[in-house]
Coordinates of C-alpha atoms in Angstrom, one line a residue:
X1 CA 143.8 131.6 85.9
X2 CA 147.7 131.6 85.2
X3 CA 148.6 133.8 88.2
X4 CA 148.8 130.8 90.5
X5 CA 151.4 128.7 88.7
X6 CA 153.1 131.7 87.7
X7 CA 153.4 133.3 90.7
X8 CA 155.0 130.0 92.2
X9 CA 157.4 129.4 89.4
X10 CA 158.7 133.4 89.4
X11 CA 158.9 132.5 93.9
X12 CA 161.2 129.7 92.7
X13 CA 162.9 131.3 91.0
X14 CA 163.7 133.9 93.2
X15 CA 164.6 131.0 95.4
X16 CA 162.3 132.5 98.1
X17 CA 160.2 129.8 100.3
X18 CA 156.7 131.1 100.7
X19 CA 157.5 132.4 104.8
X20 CA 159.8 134.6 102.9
X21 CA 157.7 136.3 100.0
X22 CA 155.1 136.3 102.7
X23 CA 157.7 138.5 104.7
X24 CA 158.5 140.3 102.3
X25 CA 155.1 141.7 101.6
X26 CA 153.7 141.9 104.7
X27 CA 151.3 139.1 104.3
X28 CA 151.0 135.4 106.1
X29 CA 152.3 132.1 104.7
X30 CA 148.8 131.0 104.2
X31 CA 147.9 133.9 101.8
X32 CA 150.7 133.1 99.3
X33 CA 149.6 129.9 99.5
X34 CA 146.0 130.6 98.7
X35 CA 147.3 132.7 96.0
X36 CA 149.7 129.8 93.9
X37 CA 146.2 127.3 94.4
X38 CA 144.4 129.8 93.0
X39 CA 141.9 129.8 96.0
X40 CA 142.2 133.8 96.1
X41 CA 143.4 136.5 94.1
X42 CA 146.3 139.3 95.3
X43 CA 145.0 142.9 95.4
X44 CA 146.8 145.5 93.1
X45 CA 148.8 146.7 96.5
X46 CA 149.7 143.1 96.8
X47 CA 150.7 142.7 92.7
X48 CA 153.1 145.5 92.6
X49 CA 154.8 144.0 95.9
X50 CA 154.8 140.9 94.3
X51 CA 156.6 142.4 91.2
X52 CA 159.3 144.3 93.0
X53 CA 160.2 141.3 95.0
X54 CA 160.1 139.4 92.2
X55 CA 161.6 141.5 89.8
X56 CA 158.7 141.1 86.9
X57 CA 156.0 143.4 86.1
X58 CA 152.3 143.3 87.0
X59 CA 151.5 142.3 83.4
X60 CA 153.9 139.6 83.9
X61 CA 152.2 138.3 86.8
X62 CA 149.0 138.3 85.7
X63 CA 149.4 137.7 81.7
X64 CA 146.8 135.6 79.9
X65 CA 144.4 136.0 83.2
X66 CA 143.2 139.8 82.2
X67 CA 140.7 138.9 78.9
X68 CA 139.3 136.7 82.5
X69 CA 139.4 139.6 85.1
X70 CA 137.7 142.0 82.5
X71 CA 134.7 139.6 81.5
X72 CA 134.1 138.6 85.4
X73 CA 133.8 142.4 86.0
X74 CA 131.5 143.1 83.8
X75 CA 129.6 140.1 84.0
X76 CA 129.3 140.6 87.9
X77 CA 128.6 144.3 87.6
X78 CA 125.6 143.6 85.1
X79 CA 124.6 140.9 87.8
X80 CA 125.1 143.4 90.7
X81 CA 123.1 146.3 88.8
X82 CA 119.6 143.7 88.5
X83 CA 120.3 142.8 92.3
X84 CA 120.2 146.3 92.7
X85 CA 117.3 147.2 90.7
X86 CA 115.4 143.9 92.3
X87 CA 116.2 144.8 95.9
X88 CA 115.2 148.6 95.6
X89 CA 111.3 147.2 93.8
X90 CA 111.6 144.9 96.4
X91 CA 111.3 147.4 99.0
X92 CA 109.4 149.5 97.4
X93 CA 106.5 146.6 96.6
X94 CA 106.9 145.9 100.9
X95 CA 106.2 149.5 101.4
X96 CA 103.0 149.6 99.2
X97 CA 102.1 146.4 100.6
X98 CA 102.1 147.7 104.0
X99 CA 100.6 150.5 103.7
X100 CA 97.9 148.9 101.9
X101 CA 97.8 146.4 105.1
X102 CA 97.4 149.5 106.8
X103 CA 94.5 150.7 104.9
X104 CA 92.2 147.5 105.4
X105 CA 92.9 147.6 108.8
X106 CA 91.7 150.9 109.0
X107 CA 88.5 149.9 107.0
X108 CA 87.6 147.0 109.5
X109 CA 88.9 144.4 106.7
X110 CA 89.0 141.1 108.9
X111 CA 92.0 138.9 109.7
X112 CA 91.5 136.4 107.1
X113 CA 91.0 138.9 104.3
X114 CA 94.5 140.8 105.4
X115 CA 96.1 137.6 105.2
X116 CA 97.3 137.8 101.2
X117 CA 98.2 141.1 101.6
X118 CA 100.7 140.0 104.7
X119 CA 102.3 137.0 102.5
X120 CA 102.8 139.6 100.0
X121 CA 104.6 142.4 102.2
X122 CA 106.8 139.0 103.8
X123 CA 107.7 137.5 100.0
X124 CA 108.7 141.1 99.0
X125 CA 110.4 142.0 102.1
X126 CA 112.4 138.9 101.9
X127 CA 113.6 138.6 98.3
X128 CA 114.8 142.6 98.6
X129 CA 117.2 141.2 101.6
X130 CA 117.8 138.2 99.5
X131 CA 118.7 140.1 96.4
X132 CA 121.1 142.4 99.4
X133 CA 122.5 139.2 100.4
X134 CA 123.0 137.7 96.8
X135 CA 125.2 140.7 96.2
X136 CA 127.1 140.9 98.9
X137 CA 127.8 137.3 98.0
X138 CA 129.2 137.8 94.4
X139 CA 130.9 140.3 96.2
X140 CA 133.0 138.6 98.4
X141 CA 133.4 135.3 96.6
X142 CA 134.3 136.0 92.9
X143 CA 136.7 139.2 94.3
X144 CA 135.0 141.8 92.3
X145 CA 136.6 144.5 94.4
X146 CA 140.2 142.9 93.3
X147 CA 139.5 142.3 90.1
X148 CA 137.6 145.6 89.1
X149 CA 140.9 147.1 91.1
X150 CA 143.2 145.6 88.9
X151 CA 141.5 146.3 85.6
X152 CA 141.3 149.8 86.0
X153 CA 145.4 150.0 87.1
X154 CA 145.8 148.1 83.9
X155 CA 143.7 151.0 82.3
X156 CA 145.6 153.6 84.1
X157 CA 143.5 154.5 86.6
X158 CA 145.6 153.9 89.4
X159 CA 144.2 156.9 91.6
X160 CA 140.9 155.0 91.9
X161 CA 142.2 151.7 92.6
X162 CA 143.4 153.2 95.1
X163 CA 140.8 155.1 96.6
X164 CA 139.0 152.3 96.6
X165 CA 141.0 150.2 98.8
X166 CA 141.6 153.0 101.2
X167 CA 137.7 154.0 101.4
X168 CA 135.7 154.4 104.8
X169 CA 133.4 151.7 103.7
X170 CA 136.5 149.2 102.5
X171 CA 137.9 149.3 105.5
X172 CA 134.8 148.9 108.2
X173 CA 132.4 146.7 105.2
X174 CA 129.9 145.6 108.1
X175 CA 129.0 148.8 109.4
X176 CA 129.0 150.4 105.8
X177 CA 126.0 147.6 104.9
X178 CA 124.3 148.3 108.3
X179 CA 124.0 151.9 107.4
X180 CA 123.3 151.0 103.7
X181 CA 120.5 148.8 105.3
X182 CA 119.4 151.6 107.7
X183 CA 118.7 153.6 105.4
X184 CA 117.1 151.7 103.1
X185 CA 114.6 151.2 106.0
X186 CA 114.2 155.4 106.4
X187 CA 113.4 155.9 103.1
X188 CA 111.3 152.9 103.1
X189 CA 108.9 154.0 106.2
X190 CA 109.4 157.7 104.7
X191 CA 107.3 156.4 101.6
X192 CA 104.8 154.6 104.0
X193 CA 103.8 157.1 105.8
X194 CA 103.3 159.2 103.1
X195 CA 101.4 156.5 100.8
X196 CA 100.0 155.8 104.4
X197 CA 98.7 159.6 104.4
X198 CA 97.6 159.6 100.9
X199 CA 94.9 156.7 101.4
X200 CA 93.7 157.7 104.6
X201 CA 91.7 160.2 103.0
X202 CA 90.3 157.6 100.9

């Protein structure tokens, strides 16, 4: 990435110290420095700061770095779509393994012989949180949100960068997954019950 040693030598010039960029866009001393050792990237709110206090443009700031942001977006939202996919078979495969558990309970199937069926519904239960956690992961760590935020301004999509930053779920991320997780677990014991139903008859 070029941002790092770019954004240092534009602060230079400026002859601002990083306490005063840092006070001048409302961030901390630590973040600018993060930012020029390339440990994190700015947000779009924090690039057109940057480029007002610094008097260059965004595509200054983050020139021969956006060939980079685009391919990490799109590699990470192909990654993010077969997490996706595995986490929703994973639960899916749990459900039908419970509910098969269920069955041969009913049917006076012993201990012993439930016993495959339980490592089953506990290696499919676990690799759909896995492929939850995985995500969340990529997530946080490659900066997907900042990076898929400043592609689309550089697109002209400002309005959704936007939107995106100011969302419910941006701004309180924990709960957001707690309710994603809740109710992945409704619809989960919603298709139980009703596989659950289904082979009863049976």
């Amino acid at each position: 990435m070029q941002l790092p040693k770019r954004l240092k030598q534009y602060r230079l010039d400026a002859g601002l110290s990083q306490e005063d960029l840092a006070r001048r866009i409302f961030v901390t001393r630590q973040t600018i420095s993060n930012w020029e050792r390339g440990k994190t990237y700015p947000d779009i709110q924090s690039l057109l700061l940057l480029s007002e206090q610094l008097d260059v443009t965004i595509d200054e700031l983050v020139k021969g770095d956006i060939s980079i942001i685009r391919e990490r977006v799109e590699r990470d939202r192909g990654t993010l779509y077969r997490l996706g996919a595995g986490m929703l078979a994973g639960l899916l495969a749990f459900t039908v393994s419970m509910a098969w558990l269920m069955w041969q309970q009913n049917h006076g199937w012993g201990m012993v012989q439930c016993v495959p069926t339980m490592v089953l519904a506990g290696v499919f239960g676990a690799g759909a949180m896995c492929c939850a956690l995985a995500a969340e992961h990529i997530k946080k760590k490659n900066d997907l949100v900042t990076y898929q935020e400043i592609s689309d301004f550089l697109d002209g999509k400002k309005a959704d960068s936007e939107e995106t930053r100011t969302g419910w779920a941006y701004e309180h991320p924990q709960l957001a997954n707690a309710i994603k997780f809740a109710a992945a677990a409704l619809i989960g014991l919603i298709v139980f019950e009703l596989i659950n139903a289904a082979m009863s008859h049976f």
